[in-house]
Short mmCIF file of C-alpha atoms and ligand atoms in Angstrom, two decimals:
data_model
loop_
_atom_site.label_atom_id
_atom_site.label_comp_id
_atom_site.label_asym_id
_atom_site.label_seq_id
_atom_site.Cartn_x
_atom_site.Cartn_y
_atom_site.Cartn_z
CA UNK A 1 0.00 0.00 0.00
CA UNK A 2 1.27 3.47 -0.94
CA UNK A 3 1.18 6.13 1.06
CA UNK A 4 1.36 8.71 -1.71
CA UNK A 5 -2.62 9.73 -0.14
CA UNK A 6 -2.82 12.30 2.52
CA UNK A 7 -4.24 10.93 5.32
CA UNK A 8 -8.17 11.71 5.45
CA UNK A 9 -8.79 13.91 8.52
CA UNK A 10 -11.64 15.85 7.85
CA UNK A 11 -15.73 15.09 7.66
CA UNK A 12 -18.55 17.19 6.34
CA UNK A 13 -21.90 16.83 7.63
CA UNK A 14 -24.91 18.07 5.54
CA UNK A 15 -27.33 19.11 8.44
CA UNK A 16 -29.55 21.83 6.65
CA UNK A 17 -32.66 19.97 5.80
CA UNK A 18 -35.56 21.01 7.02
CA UNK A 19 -37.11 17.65 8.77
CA UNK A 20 -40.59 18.33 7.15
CA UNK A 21 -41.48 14.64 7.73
CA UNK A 22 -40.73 15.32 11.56
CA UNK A 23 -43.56 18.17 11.98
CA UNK A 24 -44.47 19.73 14.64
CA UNK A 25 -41.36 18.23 16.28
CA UNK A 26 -39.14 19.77 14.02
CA UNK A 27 -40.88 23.37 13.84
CA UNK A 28 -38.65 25.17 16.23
CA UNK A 29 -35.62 21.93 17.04
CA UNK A 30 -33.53 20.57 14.45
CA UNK A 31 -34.39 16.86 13.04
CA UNK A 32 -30.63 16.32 13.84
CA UNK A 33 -31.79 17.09 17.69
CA UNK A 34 -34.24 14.12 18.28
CA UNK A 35 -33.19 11.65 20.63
CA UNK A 36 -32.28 8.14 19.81
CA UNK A 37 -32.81 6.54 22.80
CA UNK A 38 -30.93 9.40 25.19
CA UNK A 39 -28.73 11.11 22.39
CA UNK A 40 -29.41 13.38 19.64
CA UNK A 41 -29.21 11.35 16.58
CA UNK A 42 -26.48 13.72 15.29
CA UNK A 43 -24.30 12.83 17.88
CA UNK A 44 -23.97 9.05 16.82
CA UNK A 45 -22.91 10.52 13.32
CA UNK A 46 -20.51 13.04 15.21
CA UNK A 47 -19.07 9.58 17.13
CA UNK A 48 -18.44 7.52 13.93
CA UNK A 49 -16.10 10.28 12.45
CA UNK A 50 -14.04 10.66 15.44
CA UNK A 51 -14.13 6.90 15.95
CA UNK A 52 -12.38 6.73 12.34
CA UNK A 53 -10.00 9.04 12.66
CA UNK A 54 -11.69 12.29 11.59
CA UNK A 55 -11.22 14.73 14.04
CA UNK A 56 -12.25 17.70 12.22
CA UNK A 57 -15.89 18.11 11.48
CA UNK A 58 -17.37 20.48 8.94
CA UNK A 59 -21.36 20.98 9.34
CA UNK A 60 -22.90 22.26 6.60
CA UNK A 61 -26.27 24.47 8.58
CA UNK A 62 -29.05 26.56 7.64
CA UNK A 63 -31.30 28.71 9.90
CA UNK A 64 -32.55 27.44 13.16
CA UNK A 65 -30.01 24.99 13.55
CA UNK A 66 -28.03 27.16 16.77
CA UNK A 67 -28.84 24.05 19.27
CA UNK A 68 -26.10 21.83 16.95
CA UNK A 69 -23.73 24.32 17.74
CA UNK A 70 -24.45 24.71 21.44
CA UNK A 71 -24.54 20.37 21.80
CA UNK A 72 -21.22 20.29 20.25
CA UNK A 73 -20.12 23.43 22.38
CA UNK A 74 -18.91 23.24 26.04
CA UNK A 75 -22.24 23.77 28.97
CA UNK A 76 -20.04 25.84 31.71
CA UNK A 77 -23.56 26.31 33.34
CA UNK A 78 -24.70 22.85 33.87
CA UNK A 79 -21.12 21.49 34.16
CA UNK A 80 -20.59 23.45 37.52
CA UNK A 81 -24.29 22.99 38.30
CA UNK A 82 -23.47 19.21 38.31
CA UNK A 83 -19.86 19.21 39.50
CA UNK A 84 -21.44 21.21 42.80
CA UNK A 85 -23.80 18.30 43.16
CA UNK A 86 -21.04 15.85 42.61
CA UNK A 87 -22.77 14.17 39.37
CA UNK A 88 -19.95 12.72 37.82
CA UNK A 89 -21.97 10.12 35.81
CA UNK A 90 -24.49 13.17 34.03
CA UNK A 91 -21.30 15.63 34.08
CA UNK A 92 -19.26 13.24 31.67
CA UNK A 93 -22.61 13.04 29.44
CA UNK A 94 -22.49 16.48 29.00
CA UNK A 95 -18.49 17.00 27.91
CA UNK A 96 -18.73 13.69 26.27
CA UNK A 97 -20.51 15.46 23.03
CA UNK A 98 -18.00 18.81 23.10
CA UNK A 99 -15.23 16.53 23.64
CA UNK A 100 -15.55 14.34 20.69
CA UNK A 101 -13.96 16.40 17.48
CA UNK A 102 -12.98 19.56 16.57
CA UNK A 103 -16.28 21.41 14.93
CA UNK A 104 -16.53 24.08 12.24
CA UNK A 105 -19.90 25.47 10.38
CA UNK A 106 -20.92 26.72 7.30
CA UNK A 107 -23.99 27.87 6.26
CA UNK A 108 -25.76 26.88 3.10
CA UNK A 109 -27.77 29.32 2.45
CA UNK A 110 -30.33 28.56 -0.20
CA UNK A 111 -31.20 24.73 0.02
CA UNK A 112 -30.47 23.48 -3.56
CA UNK A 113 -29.71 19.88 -2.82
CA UNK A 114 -26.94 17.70 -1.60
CA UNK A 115 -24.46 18.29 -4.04
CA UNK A 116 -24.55 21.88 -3.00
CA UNK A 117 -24.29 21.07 0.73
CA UNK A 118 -20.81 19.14 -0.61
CA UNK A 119 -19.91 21.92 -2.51
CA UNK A 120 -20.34 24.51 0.19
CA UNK A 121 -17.82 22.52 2.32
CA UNK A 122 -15.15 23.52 -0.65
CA UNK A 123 -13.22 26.32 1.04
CA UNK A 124 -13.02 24.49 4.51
CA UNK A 125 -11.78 21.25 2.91
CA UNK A 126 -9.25 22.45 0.16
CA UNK A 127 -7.13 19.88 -1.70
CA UNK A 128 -7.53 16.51 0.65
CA UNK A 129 -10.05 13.50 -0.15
CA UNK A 130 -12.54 14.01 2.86
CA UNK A 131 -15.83 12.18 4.14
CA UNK A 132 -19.21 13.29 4.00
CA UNK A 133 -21.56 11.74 6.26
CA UNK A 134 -25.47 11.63 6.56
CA UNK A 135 -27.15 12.29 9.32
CA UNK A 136 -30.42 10.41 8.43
CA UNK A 137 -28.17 7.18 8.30
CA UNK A 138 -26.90 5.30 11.12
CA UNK A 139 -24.43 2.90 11.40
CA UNK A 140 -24.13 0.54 14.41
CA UNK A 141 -20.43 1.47 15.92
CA UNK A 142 -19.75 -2.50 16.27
CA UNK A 143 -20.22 -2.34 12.36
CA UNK A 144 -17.28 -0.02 11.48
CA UNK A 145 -18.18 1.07 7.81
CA UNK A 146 -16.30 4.69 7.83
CA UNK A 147 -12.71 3.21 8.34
CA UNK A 148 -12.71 0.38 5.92
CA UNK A 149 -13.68 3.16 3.36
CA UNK A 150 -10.98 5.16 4.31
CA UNK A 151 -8.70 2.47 3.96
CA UNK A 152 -9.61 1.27 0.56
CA UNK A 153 -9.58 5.12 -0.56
CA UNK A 154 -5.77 5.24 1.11
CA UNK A 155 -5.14 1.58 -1.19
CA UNK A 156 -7.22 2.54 -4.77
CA UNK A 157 -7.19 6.71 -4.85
CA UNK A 158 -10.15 8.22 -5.92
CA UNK A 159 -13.67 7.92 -4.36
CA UNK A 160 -14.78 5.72 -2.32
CA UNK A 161 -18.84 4.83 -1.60
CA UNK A 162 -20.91 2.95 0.65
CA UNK A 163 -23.58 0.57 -0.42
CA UNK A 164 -26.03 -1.85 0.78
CA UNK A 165 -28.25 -4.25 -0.87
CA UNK A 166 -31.86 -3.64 -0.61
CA UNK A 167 -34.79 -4.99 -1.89
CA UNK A 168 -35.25 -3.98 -5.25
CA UNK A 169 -38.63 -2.21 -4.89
CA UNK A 170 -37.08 0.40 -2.42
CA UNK A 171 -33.91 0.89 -4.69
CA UNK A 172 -35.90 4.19 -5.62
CA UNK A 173 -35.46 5.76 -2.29
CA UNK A 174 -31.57 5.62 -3.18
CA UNK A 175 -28.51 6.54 -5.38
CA UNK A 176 -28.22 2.94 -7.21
CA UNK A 177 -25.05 1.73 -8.28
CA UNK A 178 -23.91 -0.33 -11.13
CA UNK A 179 -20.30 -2.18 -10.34
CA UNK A 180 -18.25 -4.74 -11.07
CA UNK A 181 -16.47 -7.24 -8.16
CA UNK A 182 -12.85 -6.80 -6.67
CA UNK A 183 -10.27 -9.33 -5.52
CA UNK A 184 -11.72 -7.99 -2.15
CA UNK A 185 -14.93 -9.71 -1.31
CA UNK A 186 -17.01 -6.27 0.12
CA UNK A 187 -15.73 -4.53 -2.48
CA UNK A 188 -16.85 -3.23 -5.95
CA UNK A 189 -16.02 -0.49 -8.41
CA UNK A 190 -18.30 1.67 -9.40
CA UNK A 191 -18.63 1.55 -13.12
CA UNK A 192 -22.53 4.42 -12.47
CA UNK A 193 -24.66 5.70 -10.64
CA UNK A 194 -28.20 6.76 -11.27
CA UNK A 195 -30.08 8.72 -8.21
CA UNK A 196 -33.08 7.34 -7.00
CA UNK A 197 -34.11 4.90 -10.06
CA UNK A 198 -37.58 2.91 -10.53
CA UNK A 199 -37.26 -0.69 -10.23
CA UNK A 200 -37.40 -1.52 -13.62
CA UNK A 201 -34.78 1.47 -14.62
CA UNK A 202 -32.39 0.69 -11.72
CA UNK A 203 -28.71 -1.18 -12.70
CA UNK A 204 -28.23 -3.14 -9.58
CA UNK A 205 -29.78 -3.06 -6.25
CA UNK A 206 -26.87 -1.81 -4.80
CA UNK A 207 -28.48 1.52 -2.62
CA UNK A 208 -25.97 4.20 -1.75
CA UNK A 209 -25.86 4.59 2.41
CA UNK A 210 -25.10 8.16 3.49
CA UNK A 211 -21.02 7.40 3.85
CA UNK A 212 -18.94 9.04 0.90
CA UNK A 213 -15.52 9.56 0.83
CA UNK A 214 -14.50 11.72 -2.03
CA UNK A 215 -11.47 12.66 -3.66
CA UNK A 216 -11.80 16.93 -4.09
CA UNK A 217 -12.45 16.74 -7.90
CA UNK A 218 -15.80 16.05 -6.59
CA UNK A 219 -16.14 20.10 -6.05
CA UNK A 220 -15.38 20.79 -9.95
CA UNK A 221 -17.50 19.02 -11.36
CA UNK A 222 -20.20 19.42 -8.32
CA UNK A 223 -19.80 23.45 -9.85
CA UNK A 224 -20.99 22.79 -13.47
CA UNK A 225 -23.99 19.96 -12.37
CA UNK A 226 -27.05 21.13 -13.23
CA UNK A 227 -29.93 20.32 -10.92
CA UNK A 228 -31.25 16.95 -11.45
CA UNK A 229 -33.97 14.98 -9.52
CA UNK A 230 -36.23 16.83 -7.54
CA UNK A 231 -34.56 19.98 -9.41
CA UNK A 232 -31.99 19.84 -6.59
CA UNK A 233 -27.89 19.34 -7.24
CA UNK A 234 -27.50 15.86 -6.96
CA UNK A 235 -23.92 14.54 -5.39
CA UNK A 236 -24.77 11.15 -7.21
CA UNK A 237 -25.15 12.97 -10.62
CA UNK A 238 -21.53 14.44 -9.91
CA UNK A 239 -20.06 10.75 -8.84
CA UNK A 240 -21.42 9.19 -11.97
CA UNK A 241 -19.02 11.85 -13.62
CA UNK A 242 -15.99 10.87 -11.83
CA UNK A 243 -16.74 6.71 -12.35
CA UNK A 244 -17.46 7.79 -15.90
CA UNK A 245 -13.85 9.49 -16.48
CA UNK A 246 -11.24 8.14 -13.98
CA UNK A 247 -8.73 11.08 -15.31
CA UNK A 248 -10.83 13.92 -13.56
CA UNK A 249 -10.41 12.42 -9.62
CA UNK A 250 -9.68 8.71 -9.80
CA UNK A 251 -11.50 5.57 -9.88
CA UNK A 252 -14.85 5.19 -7.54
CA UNK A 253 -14.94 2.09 -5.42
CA UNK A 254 -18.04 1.04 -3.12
CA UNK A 255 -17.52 -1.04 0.42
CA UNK A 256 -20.41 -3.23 0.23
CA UNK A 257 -21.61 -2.89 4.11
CA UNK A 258 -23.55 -6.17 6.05
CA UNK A 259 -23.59 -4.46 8.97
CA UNK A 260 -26.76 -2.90 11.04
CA UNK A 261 -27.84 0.30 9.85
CA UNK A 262 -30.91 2.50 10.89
CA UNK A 263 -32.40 4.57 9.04
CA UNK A 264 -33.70 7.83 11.35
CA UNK A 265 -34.71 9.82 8.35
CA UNK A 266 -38.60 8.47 8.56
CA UNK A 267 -41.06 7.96 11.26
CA UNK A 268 -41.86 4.67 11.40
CA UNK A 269 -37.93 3.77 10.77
CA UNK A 270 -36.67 6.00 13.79
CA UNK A 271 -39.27 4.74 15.69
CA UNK A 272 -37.83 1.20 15.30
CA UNK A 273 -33.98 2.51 15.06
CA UNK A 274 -35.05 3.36 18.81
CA UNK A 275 -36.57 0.00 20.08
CA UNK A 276 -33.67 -1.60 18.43
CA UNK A 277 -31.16 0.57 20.33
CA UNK A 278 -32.83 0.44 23.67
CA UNK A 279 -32.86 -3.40 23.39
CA UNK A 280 -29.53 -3.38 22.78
CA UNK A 281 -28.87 -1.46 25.41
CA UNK A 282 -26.83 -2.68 28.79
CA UNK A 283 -28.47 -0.34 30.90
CA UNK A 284 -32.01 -0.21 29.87
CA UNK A 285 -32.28 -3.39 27.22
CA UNK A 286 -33.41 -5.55 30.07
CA UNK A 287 -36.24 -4.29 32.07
CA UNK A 288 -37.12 -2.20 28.34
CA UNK A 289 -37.45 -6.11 26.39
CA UNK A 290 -39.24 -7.53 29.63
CA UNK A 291 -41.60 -5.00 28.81
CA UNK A 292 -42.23 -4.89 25.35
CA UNK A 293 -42.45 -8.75 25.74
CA UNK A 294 -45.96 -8.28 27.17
CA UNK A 295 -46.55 -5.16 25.80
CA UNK A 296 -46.49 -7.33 21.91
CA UNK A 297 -48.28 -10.22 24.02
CA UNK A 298 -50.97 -8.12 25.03
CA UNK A 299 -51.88 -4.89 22.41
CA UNK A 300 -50.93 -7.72 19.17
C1 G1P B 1 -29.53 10.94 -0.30
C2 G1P B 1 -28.79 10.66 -1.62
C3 G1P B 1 -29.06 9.22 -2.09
C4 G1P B 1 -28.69 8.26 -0.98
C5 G1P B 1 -29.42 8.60 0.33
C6 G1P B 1 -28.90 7.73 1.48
O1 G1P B 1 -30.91 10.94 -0.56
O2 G1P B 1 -29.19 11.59 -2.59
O3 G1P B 1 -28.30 8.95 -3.23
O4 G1P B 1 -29.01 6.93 -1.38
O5 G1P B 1 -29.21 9.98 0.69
O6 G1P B 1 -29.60 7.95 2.66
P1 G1P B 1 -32.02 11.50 0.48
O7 G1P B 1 -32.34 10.36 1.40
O8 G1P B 1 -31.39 12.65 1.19
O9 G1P B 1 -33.18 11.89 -0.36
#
């Protein structure tokens, strides 16, 4: 493996949409804000990043989005509130999230899609491949997804995506990938991408996760793509470019993830990311399953 890659140290986190699907939750707090369980669901996507490595963290914002800033920000108030009391447990909750990474924002200004979000990012992230993260998309941390991308961008160059296989009636909720296999098992290159296909249109039913990581050609190209779906700037339209012409910012490569992913962007799938979670959970999993044991026994 060559080392002639700089060493990917920065993440961008789109975090401007408006969370119509969460209304009236969403009309005054941030969609990023709900809780999973006892965390905002931002903060898991905050967690992965530093977990691989990426200890800067670009969010890309809009207007009314102040409580990400004041999450990720120290609490001097309810730190010595809870140091007087001698909480240790709730104190380290609260530096936990201001501790994790070192946080910058940008605003977006007009919402014209996700390529845009990328492409706002440009100026903070310069010349280095980066990642770009969704927050509607979790990934379980006992999954690691984020640094097995990095390291097959550090191996191949270029771009490097995250897929999963769905079932191929939901393929048009997603970027869809066509590829062709690797030597490596979970991974594929990326020979296009269409965004959000019907069935019958769609080359594979390989779905694009919210994990990119993306050599900076990406912001060239993201410049001269014209809106697509939804009128909005599409990054898959701009990655189809770059599998299309390796010359303009290297090959594009997909990790093929197995692991357990929740999707928060939708009601009825946070709802479950959250039962999931709190099963899984050491402290409350127990008592929480005992309940919902008889809860399912008696209300099904
Ligand atoms: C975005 C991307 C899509 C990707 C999806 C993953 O769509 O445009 O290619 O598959 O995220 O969550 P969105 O869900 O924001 O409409």
């Amino acid at each position: 493996m060559t080392q002639a890659h700089p060493r990917i140290s920065k993440a961008v986190i789109p975090a401007a949409g408006l969370g119509t699907r969460f209304l009236p939750a969403t009309k005054a707090t941030p969609k990023e804000m709900l809780p999973v369980v006892d965390k905002p669901a931002i903060q898991y996507v905050v967690e992965e990043a530093a977990a691989a490595g990426l200890s800067d963290v670009l969010m890309v914002t809009g207007r009314n989005k102040r409580p990400l800033e004041d999450h990720f920000d120290r609490n001097y108030e309810l730190e010595s509130a809870l140091t007087k009391k001698g909480d240790a447990g709730r104190l380290a909750k609260v530096q936990e999230s201001s501790d994790l990474a070192t946080m910058h924002y940008v605003r977006q200004g007009d919402p014209k899609g996700l390529g845009h979000a990328v492409l706002c990012a440009a100026p903070h992230v310069g010349e280095e491949p980066f990642a770009v993260l969704l927050g509607d998309d979790l990934i379980d941390p006992r999954d690691p997804l984020l640094s097995r991308m990095v390291e097959i961008q550090e191996q191949h160059g270029g771009s490097v995506i995250a897929l999963m296989e769905v079932d191929p009636e939901h393929i048009q909720m997603y970027g869809c990938a066509a590829a062709e296999p690797t030597a490596d098992g979970d991974v594929v290159k990326v020979t296009g991408l269409v965004e959000k296909p019907s069935p019958a249109e769609a080359p594979s039913n390989l779905a694009i996760i919210g994990r990119y990581v993306l050599d900076p050609a990406v912001f060239g190209i993201l410049r001269e793509t014209e809106p697509g779906r939804g009128g909005e700037i599409q990054l898959t339209d701009a990655l189809q470019k770059l599998a299309a012409d390796e010359k303009v910012g290297g090959p594009v490569h997909g990790v093929v993830f197995k692991g357990r992913r929740y999707d928060t962007g939708d009601r009825g799938d946070y709802l479950r990311a959250i039962v999931r979670l709190a099963c899984e959970r050491e402290d409350l999993g127990p008592d929480f399953k005992t309940w919902l044991r008889s809860y399912v026994h008696e209300e099904m």
